[in-house]
């Protein structure tokens, strides 16, 4: 997958994309990320990229011409590229959207600063507006990193064989079960015995029950949307009756 990032702050991306899983995916050539400074596309002598809003009001608006040139340049290689603008006004990002985007071969991601971009950028050059959540960031850069991270790990070969994208929370619409590693006893708090039993069926059942418990307590909205089996309903009934922590 090719990803073009258009930003006024290219340096923000260097370290996050060089580390760990994403860094390896880039090294392996599974993802190709190109970071471009929108300022390079200003033809202005002083490389101006923003201006005051028509109608007055506070702050600055990102100008349409440098952005349009940057997008056209990024797109010139293939017209199939999908252009995204990150904004709180966009559609909320979720795992389903991550999966959807992971099937594209070329993303162009526009990061806004200040009061955002001239409306004509959105009308003429943006295919989709996405929000990573109902809060206000200082710019679209961190939002772009969040989105690209979630999309990248779904690409074939990015996660090692010991990490599965399919097992995660949200892929099966439930929160994940609790995890433990050594020591068995930490200050008197022990790991649930079933996890040491070697009984894989019992372990799977315990994990499913704990995932259901956690989801019903913390995210009942997710539980309502989840496709539950009859066994799941039984486990939930057990949780409700058992009074074991819920
Ligand atoms: N911003 N999800 C304002 C966000 C944001 C979000 C990006 C701040 C765009 C102009 N982006 N700029 N939330 O808060 O994506």
PDB file of C-alpha atoms in Angstrom, residues 3 21 63-64 82 85 163 182:
ATOM      1  CA  UNK A   3       0.404   6.327   1.586  1.00  0.00           C
ATOM      2  CA  UNK A  21       5.960  -2.922  13.675  1.00  0.00           C
ATOM      3  CA  UNK A  63      -5.299  28.132   1.216  1.00  0.00           C
ATOM      4  CA  UNK A  64      -6.703  26.047  -1.619  1.00  0.00           C
ATOM      5  CA  UNK A  82      -8.250   7.712  -2.329  1.00  0.00           C
ATOM      6  CA  UNK A  85      -9.127  14.728   5.068  1.00  0.00           C
ATOM      7  CA  UNK A 163       0.191 -11.674  16.459  1.00  0.00           C
ATOM      8  CA  UNK A 182       4.701 -14.724  35.026  1.00  0.00           C
TER       9      UNK A 182
END
